[in-house]
Coordinates of C-alpha atoms in Angstrom, one line a residue:
Chain A
M1 CA -12.8 194.7 139.8
T2 CA -10.8 191.7 140.9
L3 CA -8.6 190.5 143.7
F4 CA -6.5 187.6 142.6
L5 CA -5.0 185.4 145.4
V6 CA -2.1 183.7 143.8
G7 CA -0.2 180.8 145.4
L8 CA 3.6 180.9 144.8
G9 CA 4.4 177.3 145.8
L10 CA 7.2 176.2 148.1
G11 CA 10.5 177.2 146.5
D12 CA 11.4 180.4 144.6
E13 CA 10.0 182.6 141.9
Q14 CA 10.0 179.6 139.4
D15 CA 7.3 177.8 141.3
I16 CA 4.5 180.1 140.3
S17 CA 2.2 178.5 137.7
V18 CA 2.0 179.7 134.1
R19 CA -1.5 180.8 134.9
G20 CA -0.3 182.6 138.0
L21 CA 2.4 184.4 136.1
D22 CA 0.0 185.5 133.4
T23 CA -2.3 186.8 136.1
V24 CA 0.3 188.7 137.9
R25 CA 1.6 190.3 134.7
A26 CA -1.9 191.5 133.9
C27 CA -2.4 193.1 137.4
D28 CA -2.1 196.8 138.2
H29 CA -0.9 196.2 141.8
V30 CA 1.0 193.3 143.2
F31 CA 1.3 192.6 147.0
L32 CA 3.3 189.8 148.6
D33 CA 2.3 188.3 151.9
G34 CA 5.4 188.7 153.8
Y35 CA 4.7 187.0 157.2
T36 CA 2.9 183.7 157.0
S37 CA 5.7 181.8 155.2
L38 CA 9.1 182.2 153.6
L39 CA 10.1 182.4 150.0
R40 CA 13.6 181.4 149.2
T41 CA 14.2 184.3 146.8
D42 CA 14.4 188.1 146.9
L43 CA 12.0 190.7 145.7
T44 CA 14.3 191.8 142.8
R45 CA 14.0 188.4 141.2
L46 CA 10.2 188.4 141.6
E47 CA 10.0 191.9 140.1
R48 CA 12.2 191.0 137.2
L49 CA 10.1 187.9 136.4
Y50 CA 6.8 189.8 136.7
G51 CA 7.9 193.1 135.2
K52 CA 6.0 194.7 138.1
K53 CA 6.8 196.4 141.3
V54 CA 6.0 194.1 144.3
Q55 CA 4.9 195.5 147.6
I56 CA 5.6 193.5 150.8
A57 CA 2.4 193.2 152.8
D58 CA 3.2 192.6 156.5
R59 CA 0.7 191.5 159.1
D60 CA -0.1 195.0 160.0
L61 CA -1.1 195.9 156.5
V62 CA -3.2 192.9 155.8
E63 CA -5.0 192.7 159.2
E64 CA -5.3 196.4 160.1
H65 CA -5.1 198.3 156.8
A66 CA -6.6 195.9 154.3
E67 CA -8.3 198.9 152.5
R68 CA -4.9 199.7 150.9
I69 CA -5.2 196.4 149.1
L70 CA -9.0 196.5 148.6
E71 CA -9.4 200.1 147.4
P72 CA -7.2 199.5 144.2
A73 CA -9.1 196.2 143.7
K74 CA -12.3 198.1 143.3
L75 CA -11.0 199.9 140.3
G76 CA -8.6 197.4 138.7
K77 CA -6.8 194.1 139.1
V78 CA -4.8 193.4 142.2
A79 CA -2.7 190.3 142.9
F80 CA -2.0 189.2 146.4
L81 CA 0.8 186.6 146.4
I82 CA 1.0 183.9 149.0
V83 CA 3.8 181.5 149.5
G84 CA 2.5 177.9 149.3
D85 CA -1.2 177.5 148.5
V86 CA -3.8 180.3 148.8
F87 CA -5.7 179.2 151.8
G88 CA -3.0 178.2 154.2
A89 CA -3.7 180.9 156.8
T90 CA -6.8 182.4 158.5
T91 CA -5.8 185.9 157.6
H92 CA -6.2 185.1 153.9
H93 CA -9.8 183.9 154.4
D94 CA -10.3 187.2 156.3
L95 CA -9.0 189.2 153.3
V96 CA -11.4 187.3 150.9
L97 CA -14.3 188.0 153.3
R98 CA -13.6 191.7 153.3
A99 CA -13.2 191.8 149.6
R100 CA -16.5 190.0 149.0
K101 CA -18.3 192.3 151.5
N102 CA -17.0 195.1 149.3
K103 CA -18.4 193.4 146.2
I104 CA -14.9 192.8 144.8
D105 CA -14.7 189.6 142.7
C106 CA -12.1 187.2 144.1
R107 CA -10.2 184.6 142.0
F108 CA -7.8 182.0 143.2
V109 CA -4.7 180.5 141.5
Y110 CA -3.8 177.5 143.6
N111 CA -0.3 176.1 144.1
A112 CA 1.7 173.6 146.1
S113 CA 1.5 173.4 149.9
I114 CA 3.5 171.6 152.5
L115 CA 0.2 169.8 153.5
T116 CA 0.5 167.6 150.4
A117 CA 4.2 168.0 149.5
V118 CA 4.8 166.2 152.8
G119 CA 4.0 163.0 150.8
V120 CA 7.6 163.1 149.8
C121 CA 8.4 161.4 153.2
G122 CA 6.8 158.2 151.8
L123 CA 3.6 158.3 153.9
Q124 CA 0.1 158.3 152.3
L125 CA -1.7 161.6 152.5
Y126 CA -5.0 160.1 153.2
R127 CA -3.6 158.5 156.4
F128 CA -2.7 161.8 158.0
G129 CA -4.9 163.0 160.9
E130 CA -5.3 166.6 161.9
T131 CA -2.3 168.9 161.3
V132 CA -0.6 170.2 164.4
S133 CA 1.1 173.6 164.7
L134 CA 4.0 174.0 167.2
T135 CA 4.9 177.4 168.5
F136 CA 8.1 178.5 170.1
W137 CA 7.9 178.1 173.9
T138 CA 9.0 181.1 176.0
R139 CA 9.9 181.2 179.6
T140 CA 6.4 182.2 180.6
W141 CA 4.3 180.6 177.8
K142 CA 4.5 176.9 176.9
P143 CA 1.4 176.1 174.9
T144 CA 0.7 172.3 174.9
S145 CA -2.8 172.3 173.3
W146 CA -1.3 170.4 170.3
Y147 CA -0.8 167.4 172.5
G148 CA -4.5 166.5 172.5
K149 CA -4.6 166.5 168.6
L150 CA -1.5 164.4 168.4
A151 CA -2.9 161.9 171.0
A152 CA -6.1 161.6 169.0
N153 CA -4.2 161.0 165.8
R154 CA -2.0 158.4 167.5
R155 CA -4.9 156.6 169.0
R156 CA -6.3 156.2 165.5
G157 CA -3.0 155.1 164.0
L158 CA -2.8 158.2 161.8
H159 CA 0.3 160.1 160.8
T160 CA 0.8 163.6 162.2
L161 CA 2.3 166.6 160.4
F162 CA 3.8 169.3 162.6
L163 CA 4.0 172.7 161.1
L164 CA 6.8 174.6 162.8
D165 CA 6.6 178.2 164.1
I166 CA 7.8 181.1 162.0
R167 CA 8.4 184.5 163.7
V168 CA 8.8 187.2 161.1
R169 CA 8.6 190.9 162.0
E170 CA 7.5 190.2 165.6
P171 CA 7.6 193.4 167.7
S172 CA 10.3 193.1 170.3
E173 CA 9.4 193.3 174.0
E174 CA 11.9 196.1 174.4
G175 CA 10.2 198.0 171.5
L176 CA 6.8 197.4 173.0
A177 CA 8.0 198.7 176.4
R178 CA 9.3 201.9 174.8
G179 CA 6.2 202.3 172.5
R180 CA 8.4 202.0 169.4
K181 CA 8.2 199.6 166.5
I182 CA 11.4 197.4 166.9
F183 CA 11.3 194.0 165.4
E184 CA 12.9 190.7 166.7
P185 CA 15.2 189.1 164.2
P186 CA 13.2 186.5 162.2
R187 CA 13.2 183.0 163.8
Y188 CA 12.2 179.7 162.2
M189 CA 11.6 176.6 164.4
T190 CA 13.9 173.7 163.4
V191 CA 13.3 170.0 163.5
A192 CA 15.6 169.9 166.5
N193 CA 13.7 172.6 168.3
A194 CA 10.5 170.7 167.7
A195 CA 11.9 167.4 168.8
Q196 CA 13.2 169.0 172.0
Q197 CA 9.8 170.4 172.7
L198 CA 8.2 167.0 172.3
L199 CA 10.8 165.4 174.5
Q200 CA 10.4 168.0 177.2
L201 CA 6.6 167.4 177.3
W202 CA 7.2 163.7 177.3
H203 CA 9.4 164.1 180.4
E204 CA 6.7 166.0 182.2
R205 CA 4.0 163.5 181.4
E206 CA 6.3 160.6 182.4
R207 CA 6.8 162.3 185.7
V208 CA 3.1 162.5 186.2
H209 CA 2.7 158.8 185.3
Q210 CA 5.4 157.8 187.8
Q211 CA 3.8 159.9 190.6
F212 CA 0.5 158.1 190.1
S213 CA 2.0 154.6 189.6
G214 CA 0.5 153.5 192.9
D215 CA -3.3 153.1 193.5
V216 CA -4.4 156.2 191.7
A217 CA -4.0 156.1 187.9
P218 CA -3.4 159.3 186.1
D219 CA -6.3 160.7 184.1
T220 CA -5.1 159.0 180.9
D221 CA -7.4 161.1 178.8
E222 CA -5.5 164.2 179.9
W223 CA -2.1 162.7 180.2
P224 CA -1.7 159.8 177.8
L225 CA 1.8 158.8 176.8
V226 CA 1.6 158.6 173.0
Y227 CA 5.3 158.7 172.1
D228 CA 8.7 158.5 173.8
P229 CA 12.3 159.4 173.0
D230 CA 12.6 156.3 170.8
T231 CA 9.6 157.1 168.6
M232 CA 10.8 157.2 165.0
C233 CA 9.9 160.5 163.3
I234 CA 10.8 162.2 160.0
G235 CA 12.4 165.6 159.6
I236 CA 11.7 167.5 156.5
A237 CA 13.5 170.7 155.3
R238 CA 13.2 173.0 152.3
V239 CA 10.6 170.9 150.5
G240 CA 10.3 171.8 146.9
Q241 CA 13.8 173.3 146.7
E242 CA 17.0 172.1 145.2
D243 CA 18.4 171.1 148.6
E244 CA 15.2 169.4 149.9
L245 CA 16.1 167.1 152.8
V246 CA 14.0 164.3 154.3
A247 CA 15.6 162.2 157.1
T248 CA 14.4 159.7 159.7
G249 CA 15.5 159.2 163.3
A250 CA 14.3 158.6 166.8
L251 CA 13.0 161.8 168.5
R252 CA 16.2 161.8 170.7
V253 CA 18.3 161.8 167.5
L254 CA 16.3 164.5 165.7
A255 CA 16.7 166.7 168.8
S256 CA 20.3 167.2 167.9
A257 CA 20.3 166.9 164.2
D258 CA 20.9 169.9 162.0
F259 CA 18.6 170.0 159.0
G260 CA 20.1 173.3 157.7
P261 CA 18.3 176.5 156.7
P262 CA 14.5 176.8 157.0
L263 CA 11.7 175.9 156.5
H264 CA 11.4 172.7 158.5
S265 CA 8.6 170.4 159.3
L266 CA 8.3 167.3 161.4
V267 CA 6.2 164.1 160.8
M268 CA 5.3 161.5 163.4
P269 CA 4.1 158.4 161.5
G270 CA 1.2 156.4 162.8
E271 CA 0.7 152.8 161.8
M272 CA 2.5 152.2 158.5
H273 CA 1.4 150.0 155.7
A274 CA 4.0 147.8 154.0
I275 CA 4.6 150.2 151.1
E276 CA 4.9 153.1 153.5
E277 CA 7.5 151.2 155.6
E278 CA 9.4 150.5 152.4
C279 CA 9.4 154.1 151.3
V280 CA 10.3 155.5 154.7
G281 CA 13.1 152.8 155.0
L282 CA 14.8 154.3 151.9
L283 CA 15.1 157.8 153.4
E284 CA 18.3 159.2 154.7
S285 CA 19.2 158.6 158.4
A286 CA 19.2 161.7 160.5
S287 CA 22.2 160.3 162.5
N288 CA 24.3 161.1 159.4
L289 CA 23.6 164.8 159.8
N290 CA 25.6 167.4 161.7
T291 CA 24.5 168.1 165.2
K292 CA 24.4 171.9 165.6
T293 CA 20.9 172.9 166.4
E294 CA 20.6 176.6 167.1
C295 CA 17.6 178.0 165.3
M296 CA 19.0 181.5 165.6
E297 CA 22.0 180.6 163.5
H298 CA 19.9 180.0 160.4
A299 CA 17.6 182.9 161.3
K300 CA 20.6 185.2 161.1
E301 CA 21.5 183.8 157.6
Q302 CA 18.1 184.8 156.5
S303 CA 17.7 188.2 158.1
Chain B
M1 CA 19.6 159.4 135.3
T2 CA 16.5 161.2 136.6
L3 CA 12.8 160.6 137.0
F4 CA 10.9 163.9 137.5
L5 CA 7.4 163.6 139.0
V6 CA 5.7 166.8 138.0
G7 CA 2.4 168.0 139.4
L8 CA 0.1 169.6 136.9
G9 CA -2.3 171.3 139.3
L10 CA -6.0 171.3 139.1
G11 CA -7.1 172.9 135.9
D12 CA -5.6 172.8 132.4
E13 CA -2.1 173.0 130.8
Q14 CA -1.7 176.6 132.2
D15 CA -1.5 175.3 135.8
I16 CA 2.0 173.7 135.5
S17 CA 4.6 175.8 137.3
V18 CA 7.3 177.6 135.5
R19 CA 9.8 175.2 137.0
G20 CA 7.7 172.3 135.9
L21 CA 7.5 173.6 132.4
D22 CA 11.2 174.0 132.2
T23 CA 11.7 170.5 133.6
V24 CA 9.3 168.9 131.1
R25 CA 10.9 170.7 128.2
A26 CA 14.3 169.4 129.2
C27 CA 13.1 165.8 129.4
D28 CA 13.6 163.1 126.8
H29 CA 10.4 161.3 127.5
V30 CA 7.1 162.6 128.9
F31 CA 4.4 160.4 130.4
L32 CA 1.0 161.6 131.7
D33 CA -0.8 159.7 134.5
G34 CA -4.1 159.1 132.9
Y35 CA -6.1 157.4 135.6
T36 CA -5.9 158.9 139.1
S37 CA -7.4 162.3 138.2
L38 CA -8.7 164.3 135.3
L39 CA -7.1 167.2 133.4
R40 CA -9.5 169.6 131.8
T41 CA -7.6 169.8 128.5
D42 CA -6.5 167.6 125.7
L43 CA -3.2 166.0 124.8
T44 CA -2.6 168.3 121.8
R45 CA -2.5 171.4 124.0
L46 CA -0.1 169.8 126.4
E47 CA 2.2 168.7 123.5
R48 CA 2.0 172.1 122.0
L49 CA 3.0 173.8 125.2
Y50 CA 5.8 171.4 126.0
G51 CA 7.1 170.9 122.4
K52 CA 7.2 167.2 123.2
K53 CA 5.2 164.1 122.6
V54 CA 3.2 163.0 125.7
Q55 CA 2.4 159.4 126.3
I56 CA -0.7 158.5 128.3
A57 CA 0.3 156.1 131.1
D58 CA -2.7 154.0 132.2
R59 CA -2.9 152.0 135.4
D60 CA -1.7 148.9 133.6
L61 CA 1.4 150.6 132.3
V62 CA 2.3 152.2 135.7
E63 CA 1.5 149.2 137.9
E64 CA 2.4 146.3 135.7
H65 CA 4.9 147.6 133.2
A66 CA 6.7 150.4 135.1
E67 CA 10.0 149.3 133.4
R68 CA 8.8 151.2 130.3
I69 CA 9.0 154.4 132.3
L70 CA 12.1 153.4 134.4
E71 CA 14.3 152.0 131.6
P72 CA 14.6 155.3 129.7
A73 CA 15.0 157.1 133.1
K74 CA 18.3 155.1 133.6
L75 CA 19.7 156.7 130.5
G76 CA 18.2 160.1 130.4
K77 CA 15.5 162.4 131.8
V78 CA 12.0 161.3 132.1
A79 CA 9.0 163.3 133.2
F80 CA 6.0 161.7 134.8
L81 CA 3.1 164.2 134.9
I82 CA 0.5 163.9 137.6
V83 CA -2.7 165.9 137.8
G84 CA -2.9 167.8 141.1
D85 CA 0.1 167.3 143.4
V86 CA 2.7 164.6 143.1
F87 CA 1.9 162.4 146.0
G88 CA -1.9 162.1 145.8
A89 CA -2.0 158.4 145.0
T90 CA -0.3 155.2 146.4
T91 CA 0.7 154.2 142.9
H92 CA 3.0 157.2 142.6
H93 CA 4.9 156.3 145.8
D94 CA 5.2 152.8 144.4
L95 CA 6.8 154.2 141.2
V96 CA 9.3 156.3 143.2
L97 CA 10.1 153.2 145.3
R98 CA 10.9 151.1 142.1
A99 CA 12.9 154.0 140.7
R100 CA 15.0 154.3 143.8
K101 CA 15.6 150.6 144.0
N102 CA 16.9 150.9 140.4
K103 CA 19.2 153.7 141.6
I104 CA 17.4 156.3 139.5
D105 CA 17.4 159.8 141.0
C106 CA 13.9 161.1 141.7
R107 CA 13.0 164.8 141.7
F108 CA 9.6 166.3 142.5
V109 CA 7.9 169.4 141.2
Y110 CA 5.0 170.0 143.5
N111 CA 1.7 171.6 142.6
A112 CA -1.8 172.4 143.8
S113 CA -4.0 169.7 145.2
I114 CA -7.7 169.5 146.1
L115 CA -6.5 168.7 149.7
T116 CA -5.6 172.4 150.2
A117 CA -7.6 174.1 147.4
V118 CA -10.6 172.9 149.4
G119 CA -9.9 176.0 151.6
V120 CA -11.9 177.9 148.9
C121 CA -15.0 176.7 150.8
G122 CA -14.1 179.1 153.7
L123 CA -13.1 176.4 156.2
Q124 CA -9.7 176.4 157.8
L125 CA -7.4 173.7 156.6
Y126 CA -6.0 172.9 160.0
R127 CA -9.4 172.0 161.2
F128 CA -10.0 169.2 158.7
G129 CA -9.7 165.6 160.0
E130 CA -8.8 162.6 158.1
T131 CA -9.8 162.7 154.4
V132 CA -12.4 160.3 153.3
S133 CA -12.8 158.6 149.9
L134 CA -16.2 157.6 148.6
T135 CA -16.4 154.9 146.0
F136 CA -19.3 154.1 143.7
W137 CA -21.7 151.5 145.2
T138 CA -22.7 148.6 143.0
R139 CA -25.5 146.2 143.5
T140 CA -23.2 143.7 145.2
W141 CA -20.6 146.0 146.8
K142 CA -21.5 148.8 149.1
P143 CA -18.3 149.7 151.0
T144 CA -19.0 151.8 154.2
S145 CA -15.6 151.8 155.8
W146 CA -15.5 155.6 155.4
Y147 CA -18.2 155.9 158.0
G148 CA -15.8 155.3 160.9
K149 CA -13.5 158.0 159.7
L150 CA -16.3 160.4 159.3
A151 CA -17.7 159.6 162.7
A152 CA -14.2 160.1 164.3
N153 CA -13.9 163.5 162.6
R154 CA -17.4 164.5 163.7
R155 CA -16.9 163.5 167.3
R156 CA -13.8 165.8 167.4
G157 CA -15.7 168.7 165.7
L158 CA -13.4 168.5 162.6
H159 CA -14.3 169.1 159.0
T160 CA -14.4 166.2 156.5
L161 CA -13.4 166.3 152.9
F162 CA -14.8 163.6 150.7
L163 CA -12.9 162.7 147.6
L164 CA -15.3 161.3 145.1
D165 CA -14.7 158.2 143.0
I166 CA -13.2 158.4 139.5
R167 CA -13.5 155.4 137.2
V168 CA -11.4 155.8 134.1
R169 CA -10.5 152.8 131.9
E170 CA -12.2 150.3 134.1
P171 CA -12.4 146.9 132.5
S172 CA -16.1 146.1 131.8
E173 CA -17.6 143.0 133.3
E174 CA -18.6 141.9 129.9
G175 CA -15.1 142.3 128.7
L176 CA -13.7 140.3 131.7
A177 CA -16.2 137.5 131.0
R178 CA -15.0 137.3 127.4
G179 CA -11.3 137.7 128.3
R180 CA -11.1 140.8 126.2
K181 CA -10.0 144.3 127.1
I182 CA -13.2 146.3 126.9
F183 CA -13.5 149.4 129.1
E184 CA -16.5 151.0 130.8
P185 CA -17.2 154.6 129.8
P186 CA -15.5 156.9 132.3
R187 CA -17.6 157.8 135.3
Y188 CA -17.1 160.6 137.9
M189 CA -19.0 160.6 141.1
T190 CA -21.0 163.8 141.5
V191 CA -21.9 165.8 144.6
A192 CA -25.4 164.4 144.2
N193 CA -24.2 160.8 144.0
A194 CA -22.2 161.3 147.2
A195 CA -25.0 163.0 149.1
Q196 CA -27.4 160.1 148.0
Q197 CA -24.9 157.6 149.3
L198 CA -24.7 159.4 152.6
L199 CA -28.4 159.6 152.9
Q200 CA -28.9 155.9 152.1
L201 CA -26.5 154.9 154.9
W202 CA -28.1 157.3 157.3
H203 CA -31.5 155.6 156.6
E204 CA -30.0 152.2 157.4
R205 CA -28.4 153.4 160.6
E206 CA -31.7 155.2 161.6
R207 CA -33.5 151.9 161.1
V208 CA -31.1 150.1 163.4
H209 CA -31.5 152.9 166.0
Q210 CA -35.3 152.6 165.9
Q211 CA -35.2 148.8 166.2
F212 CA -33.2 149.2 169.4
S213 CA -35.1 152.1 170.8
G214 CA -36.4 149.9 173.6
D215 CA -34.2 148.4 176.4
V216 CA -31.2 147.5 174.3
A217 CA -29.2 150.4 173.0
P218 CA -27.5 149.9 169.7
D219 CA -23.7 149.7 169.8
T220 CA -23.2 153.4 169.3
D221 CA -19.5 152.9 168.5
E222 CA -20.5 150.8 165.5
W223 CA -23.6 152.7 164.5
P224 CA -23.4 156.3 165.7
L225 CA -25.7 158.8 164.0
V226 CA -23.3 161.6 163.1
Y227 CA -25.3 163.4 160.5
D228 CA -28.8 163.5 159.1
P229 CA -30.6 164.8 155.9
D230 CA -30.6 168.3 157.3
T231 CA -26.8 168.4 157.9
M232 CA -25.4 171.4 156.0
C233 CA -22.7 170.4 153.6
I234 CA -20.7 172.1 150.8
G235 CA -20.4 170.9 147.3
I236 CA -17.3 171.8 145.3
A237 CA -16.9 171.4 141.6
R238 CA -14.0 172.1 139.1
V239 CA -11.8 173.8 141.7
G240 CA -9.0 175.8 140.1
Q241 CA -10.9 176.2 136.8
E242 CA -12.7 179.1 135.3
D243 CA -16.1 177.7 136.2
E244 CA -15.2 176.7 139.8
L245 CA -18.4 176.2 141.8
V246 CA -18.8 176.1 145.6
A247 CA -22.3 175.9 147.0
T248 CA -23.9 175.0 150.3
G249 CA -27.0 173.1 151.2
A250 CA -28.5 170.4 153.4
L251 CA -27.6 166.9 152.4
R252 CA -31.1 166.4 151.1
V253 CA -30.8 169.4 148.8
L254 CA -27.3 168.4 147.6
A255 CA -28.7 165.0 146.7
S256 CA -30.6 166.5 143.8
A257 CA -28.4 169.5 142.9
D258 CA -26.5 169.6 139.6
F259 CA -22.9 170.8 140.0
G260 CA -22.1 170.4 136.3
P261 CA -19.1 168.6 134.8
P262 CA -16.5 166.8 137.0
L263 CA -14.5 166.8 139.2
H264 CA -16.6 167.1 142.3
S265 CA -15.8 167.0 146.0
L266 CA -18.0 167.2 149.1
V267 CA -17.3 168.8 152.4
M268 CA -19.1 168.2 155.7
P269 CA -18.1 171.0 158.1
G270 CA -17.6 170.2 161.8
E271 CA -17.8 172.9 164.4
M272 CA -17.3 176.3 162.7
H273 CA -15.5 179.3 164.2
A274 CA -17.1 182.7 163.6
I275 CA -15.0 183.6 160.6
E276 CA -15.6 180.2 159.0
E277 CA -19.3 180.7 159.5
E278 CA -19.1 184.1 157.9
C279 CA -17.1 182.8 154.9
V280 CA -19.4 179.8 154.4
G281 CA -22.4 182.1 154.7
L282 CA -21.3 184.0 151.6
L283 CA -21.2 180.9 149.4
E284 CA -23.9 180.2 146.8
S285 CA -26.9 178.2 147.9
A286 CA -27.2 174.8 146.2
S287 CA -31.0 175.3 146.0
N288 CA -30.4 177.7 143.2
L289 CA -28.8 175.0 141.0
N290 CA -30.5 172.8 138.5
T291 CA -31.6 169.4 139.7
K292 CA -30.5 166.9 137.1
T293 CA -28.2 164.5 138.8
E294 CA -27.1 161.7 136.5
C295 CA -23.3 161.1 136.8
M296 CA -23.3 159.3 133.5
E297 CA -24.5 162.4 131.6
H298 CA -21.4 164.4 132.4
A299 CA -19.2 161.3 131.9
K300 CA -20.5 161.1 128.4
E301 CA -19.5 164.7 127.7
Q302 CA -16.0 163.8 128.8
S303 CA -15.5 160.5 127.1

């Protein structure tokens, strides 16, 4: 009959809309997307509010065994709950695609997303360029493809929102080697992690620029320097929650500032209009924050 | 004490969040932003749900007489309701700025926005470039500054969301001439209006290109041709409401398609990935829609 994709918003169980709540209460089965974002509440409170059992849908269920969601939706009403807004992740488009191919009616109950709640930092939404996702670097894999997007935004004077990596139920290397399902503890990239990654890449680019400082110019399309350690950025944590935190600082300051528990985002402003400057000027200074920066610490609190 | 900015979402009174509803019910004064977007419900239903009187705040009140909102917020709790998400419009940042300068605590209850609900068209949000606003052209004023933004998005293969003009409580020229407050009937730009504007500008640019088709090339930075009448676009109407409509067609088709009552948005896809193509391919075809296109007609229904 119907698959309802219901956005839950950014905070806890209270952020569902009245329409969303009515929808969930009328459904026969309720799944919660458990791997593309983080809800600051537990299942018990959701179940109490809905008066329904809620099944956690991990990546494996949604991407490999979607029929477990779609089969009941052929006969009745199924709610698939998504933290934030409905269409934040590719995998949800994929679910809708499969449902429609199965002639299942799809309905959407939208909700808040970091992509617009980021306006809390005082910058105008229509002056943001392409959104950039940062992933955790490992010893062997340091993706830098986001740099081109950032550079393009910077060249046009646009603001950039960095969405920071979330690793929930990632199979551990040890588990993979032994052919068993063992998961890494959840990890959430912090503002400090992100700032450190940006600084590290800046160092590398600066080195290239210095090498070529003689006759041969570096390929500036490939290696433009579009920020430096003094570039003022904005760290954002737990938007939409009681302890929401928005603070500004140079990248080098953010790299050691502690924004507390997840989720975090980072903003690099482009050219600011007068009113944007005034709004950003009233934000807290990150130099007032503590300076412990280990992402694992908060991850442990959450796991 | 506190000014709460509460997003109402995209549809009617049911789209407020549970947190938002609790907040509004606890407030001493409730204002509704009545000019940056459109709520598909009436004041009576809002007041019934909230158990409170709701005062419409027009542009004049918010921009010129903000003290009427801020003064009561110094003593008690004031809710300022905004259709969509909280930070969609510059004027709301300005309100927060004034509140903070008056040492009034500001809290935000986020909600859905067209900027992310647009994902319903099947395109990935992270592949959208800068958002573009189209305003109604008049006989004497035909702003085209959006073209540069569109061109920059197109060059990078990014999707473009066009937000379409809303004219609510605009002073009429006749009224201005007589020094009296007379308002134009509300007008909402339709998908057809937008497509027509895009086609008209394309015609002008094509004419320039043909003029210069000899030895002298046109300044392609100023006058690039980044779309044509056959460019496939997506019209979106009433997102988040029961009669939500999403349909695809070439610009020339959209220019005479009737998407029904407001609000409308237009999307011009950039390069599409396989899954995006598949999702967009399942949308309704705009050539199945009626072909009456007068924006005033729907405006009358609303006024």
